[in-house]
């Protein structure tokens, strides 16, 4: 990859590695996770629209492009996030991370089905090593989980969330192919995702209450600006430049980085299996990112 692509790759990996911790600052809030996510993407969309207006960038889309943008936003910023928060109520966060690593397979496969984009053997090898590495990192946490009806529902929700996120990525590829600027369709997609998330909260009977704690809003600003605007713009631009196989490896290295953040900030003791998992994930990354672009 070029130097610019490496920067676009590393920024979401590093920032999303820290957002796992930032989200914990919002737990136990009177603002439900659904509304927290809706407000997060709504504010991000508003900031992007203001940015586009200041720079006099194009805002209007055709009806057909709006349909693709809505599909991308509802999948990636709406359904996926709602299902993730629902799943985290019944399964360990380690299983959530493992489920999302499946995007390294799902997105290239869907891209192959939709656009005929070839998938190299190195993509499958690197992706397999990445998933295996993340599994090893979180295996001790997973082994202590008891299988129940809520567990099965939580795993099903996460599998759907990973699939829906991949569908959102494929829709973004279509928007890239149509020549829509990344910032333009990202603003609209986040607006659509926020609207669907808030609608879900209202229809499910959740009451909207705003948290009064300062650290909640500090975390909210961090999750909205670096954790949403900066990361997704880098992520989607990388998707446009390098394709789905390389870009989706962000979903592998972000949870791996979160483990390292836990070591630094929370005093997590590294085990042999965890170290082996990190090494395996990094090996998979080297194989995927050093191969030819599909």
XYZ file of C-alpha atoms in Angstrom:
294
model
C 0.000 0.000 0.000
C 1.034 3.582 -0.508
C 2.026 5.817 2.388
C -1.346 7.594 2.270
C -3.225 4.294 2.341
C -1.234 3.180 5.372
C -2.236 6.373 7.172
C -5.880 5.843 6.200
C -5.624 2.285 7.531
C -3.864 3.015 10.815
C -6.045 5.969 11.900
C -9.277 3.930 12.310
C -7.352 1.020 13.827
C -5.796 3.209 16.521
C -8.884 5.307 17.267
C -11.363 2.405 17.251
C -8.996 0.557 19.603
C -9.634 3.308 22.152
C -13.373 3.762 21.557
C -14.014 0.435 23.307
C -12.863 2.157 26.491
C -14.686 5.421 25.728
C -17.981 3.541 25.396
C -17.589 2.198 28.958
C -17.795 5.797 30.216
C -21.356 5.929 28.867
C -22.563 2.721 30.492
C -25.166 2.996 33.239
C -26.419 6.272 31.782
C -30.010 7.535 31.792
C -29.454 8.018 28.054
C -30.096 4.595 26.577
C -27.494 3.139 24.171
C -29.986 3.461 21.312
C -30.370 7.208 21.760
C -26.652 7.621 22.480
C -25.874 6.049 19.100
C -28.615 8.042 17.346
C -27.342 11.322 18.808
C -23.768 10.377 17.977
C -24.428 9.801 14.281
C -26.925 12.658 14.088
C -24.365 15.137 15.410
C -21.675 13.673 13.152
C -23.953 14.094 10.121
C -24.752 17.693 11.096
C -21.056 18.550 11.424
C -20.343 17.040 8.010
C -23.229 18.935 6.403
C -21.926 22.207 7.884
C -18.441 21.365 6.602
C -19.805 20.682 3.112
C -21.787 23.927 3.143
C -18.748 25.989 4.213
C -16.643 24.452 1.457
C -19.545 24.675 -1.013
C -19.238 20.988 -1.766
C -22.141 19.170 -3.469
C -24.998 18.156 -1.178
C -27.700 17.058 -3.599
C -28.034 13.462 -4.750
C -30.299 11.842 -7.302
C -33.155 9.663 -6.064
C -31.243 6.528 -7.070
C -28.131 7.643 -5.172
C -30.258 8.536 -2.153
C -31.547 4.962 -2.177
C -27.988 3.572 -2.114
C -26.959 6.092 0.555
C -29.967 5.253 2.727
C -29.221 1.532 2.408
C -25.594 2.129 3.378
C -26.465 4.322 6.363
C -29.337 2.219 7.682
C -27.161 -0.905 7.521
C -23.826 0.455 8.756
C -24.937 3.167 11.202
C -28.410 1.976 12.192
C -29.249 -1.724 12.268
C -25.661 -2.850 12.891
C -25.135 -0.608 15.919
C -28.553 -1.325 17.438
C -28.002 -5.085 17.138
C -24.521 -4.729 18.630
C -25.805 -2.936 21.722
C -28.636 -5.470 22.058
C -26.160 -8.354 21.782
C -23.783 -6.901 24.371
C -26.518 -7.253 26.973
C -26.348 -11.051 26.728
C -22.912 -12.055 25.393
C -19.324 -11.080 26.343
C -17.657 -8.251 24.461
C -15.067 -10.749 23.246
C -17.712 -12.580 21.240
C -18.858 -9.246 19.801
C -15.314 -8.587 18.578
C -15.009 -12.105 17.145
C -18.311 -11.774 15.273
C -17.230 -8.506 13.651
C -13.977 -10.024 12.402
C -16.128 -12.139 10.072
C -16.377 -8.998 7.932
C -12.953 -9.911 6.519
C -14.763 -12.783 4.771
C -18.287 -11.431 4.343
C -17.443 -8.138 2.637
C -15.037 -9.528 -0.011
C -17.513 -12.358 -0.677
C -20.416 -9.937 -1.141
C -18.210 -7.697 -3.287
C -17.355 -10.711 -5.417
C -21.050 -11.559 -5.815
C -22.057 -7.967 -6.584
C -19.224 -6.692 -8.762
C -17.170 -9.732 -9.714
C -14.142 -8.474 -7.777
C -11.598 -11.327 -7.541
C -10.565 -12.713 -4.152
C -6.969 -13.892 -3.816
C -5.823 -16.867 -1.768
C -3.789 -14.519 0.395
C -7.017 -12.704 1.303
C -8.542 -15.915 2.658
C -5.302 -16.921 4.399
C -4.774 -13.522 5.987
C -8.415 -13.277 7.034
C -8.338 -16.755 8.577
C -5.249 -15.900 10.603
C -6.862 -12.645 11.704
C -10.026 -14.322 12.951
C -7.987 -17.051 14.665
C -5.860 -14.406 16.367
C -8.865 -12.501 17.719
C -10.435 -15.772 18.915
C -7.258 -16.594 20.865
C -7.194 -13.105 22.391
C -10.713 -13.446 23.788
C -10.902 -17.225 24.282
C -10.553 -17.152 28.120
C -13.507 -14.759 28.326
C -15.551 -16.842 25.910
C -14.881 -20.149 27.667
C -16.540 -18.863 30.859
C -19.788 -18.067 29.047
C -22.863 -20.177 29.762
C -25.030 -21.115 26.805
C -28.629 -19.966 27.242
C -31.523 -18.672 25.177
C -30.282 -15.086 25.586
C -26.788 -16.199 24.565
C -28.116 -17.749 21.348
C -30.118 -14.593 20.585
C -27.080 -12.412 21.269
C -24.883 -14.440 18.918
C -27.563 -14.397 16.219
C -27.854 -10.615 16.595
C -24.095 -10.196 16.184
C -23.931 -12.441 13.130
C -26.668 -10.355 11.523
C -24.874 -7.154 12.576
C -21.660 -8.295 10.856
C -23.582 -9.258 7.711
C -25.501 -5.971 7.667
C -22.273 -3.986 8.122
C -20.792 -5.809 5.144
C -23.879 -4.982 3.075
C -23.403 -1.330 4.060
C -19.795 -1.498 2.846
C -20.902 -2.954 -0.498
C -23.399 -0.089 -0.866
C -20.542 2.347 -0.203
C -18.541 0.694 -2.973
C -21.451 1.349 -5.347
C -21.475 5.015 -4.304
C -17.726 5.193 -4.922
C -18.247 3.692 -8.369
C -20.935 6.307 -9.064
C -18.460 9.095 -8.342
C -20.188 10.466 -5.235
C -17.690 12.289 -2.954
C -16.974 10.306 0.214
C -17.841 13.161 2.585
C -21.147 13.810 0.808
C -22.500 10.284 0.961
C -21.105 9.756 4.467
C -23.049 12.767 5.767
C -26.291 11.524 4.225
C -25.673 7.922 5.304
C -25.065 8.927 8.921
C -28.209 11.064 8.860
C -30.257 8.108 7.614
C -28.672 5.811 10.192
C -29.354 8.252 13.027
C -32.981 8.685 11.964
C -33.588 4.919 11.905
C -31.890 4.446 15.282
C -33.943 7.170 16.977
C -37.102 5.784 15.335
C -36.286 2.371 16.783
C -35.899 3.914 20.228
C -39.285 5.623 19.977
C -41.086 2.566 18.617
C -39.601 0.328 21.318
C -40.922 2.660 24.021
C -37.574 3.988 25.237
C -37.684 7.360 26.981
C -35.203 10.017 25.924
C -33.237 11.425 28.862
C -29.990 13.361 28.541
C -27.169 12.464 30.899
C -25.930 15.305 33.091
C -22.510 13.858 33.878
C -19.571 15.748 32.276
C -17.538 12.632 31.477
C -20.488 11.214 29.518
C -20.348 14.173 27.150
C -16.545 14.122 26.996
C -16.826 10.521 25.816
C -19.652 11.533 23.476
C -17.524 14.231 21.791
C -14.623 11.798 21.431
C -16.866 9.094 19.968
C -18.549 11.586 17.607
C -15.570 13.479 16.185
C -12.514 11.184 16.160
C -14.461 7.952 16.719
C -17.039 8.561 13.976
C -16.240 11.402 11.581
C -12.459 10.971 11.296
C -12.427 7.182 11.375
C -15.283 6.537 8.945
C -13.985 9.076 6.426
C -10.575 7.357 6.520
C -12.189 3.922 6.406
C -14.430 4.715 3.425
C -11.651 6.514 1.544
C -9.425 3.479 2.081
C -12.250 1.277 0.796
C -12.313 3.396 -2.350
C -8.535 3.269 -2.817
C -7.622 -0.271 -1.756
C -10.767 -2.391 -1.984
C -12.655 -4.429 0.574
C -10.110 -7.167 1.382
C -7.539 -4.814 2.885
C -9.985 -2.343 4.393
C -11.962 -4.985 6.282
C -8.819 -6.000 8.172
C -9.454 -2.918 10.272
C -12.177 -4.999 11.974
C -9.477 -7.483 13.024
C -6.789 -5.127 14.284
C -9.150 -2.754 16.145
C -10.212 -5.340 18.788
C -6.625 -6.586 18.919
C -5.543 -3.025 19.660
C -8.283 -2.779 22.280
C -6.603 -5.643 24.139
C -3.346 -3.683 24.177
C -5.223 -0.593 25.407
C -6.602 -2.684 28.275
C -3.042 -3.700 29.147
C -1.937 -0.057 29.232
C -4.962 1.575 30.913
C -6.693 -1.160 32.877
C -3.780 -3.312 34.010
C -4.827 -6.409 32.043
C -2.304 -9.209 32.514
C -1.165 -10.643 29.198
C -1.394 -14.430 28.958
C 0.535 -16.681 26.596
C -2.619 -17.338 24.561
C -3.311 -13.604 24.271
C 0.208 -12.887 23.059
C -0.076 -15.724 20.541
C -3.392 -14.305 19.360
C -1.934 -10.822 18.830
C 1.029 -12.290 16.932
C -1.293 -14.389 14.741
C -3.505 -11.397 13.937
C -0.458 -9.300 13.016
C 0.836 -12.098 10.771
C -2.531 -12.194 9.030
C -2.388 -8.431 8.604
C 1.061 -8.627 7.030
C -0.102 -11.306 4.571
C -3.275 -9.386 3.637
C -1.738 -5.931 3.357
C 1.439 -6.955 1.560
C -0.365 -8.934 -1.159
C -1.660 -7.595 -4.445
C -4.713 -5.298 -4.337
C -7.875 -7.039 -5.528
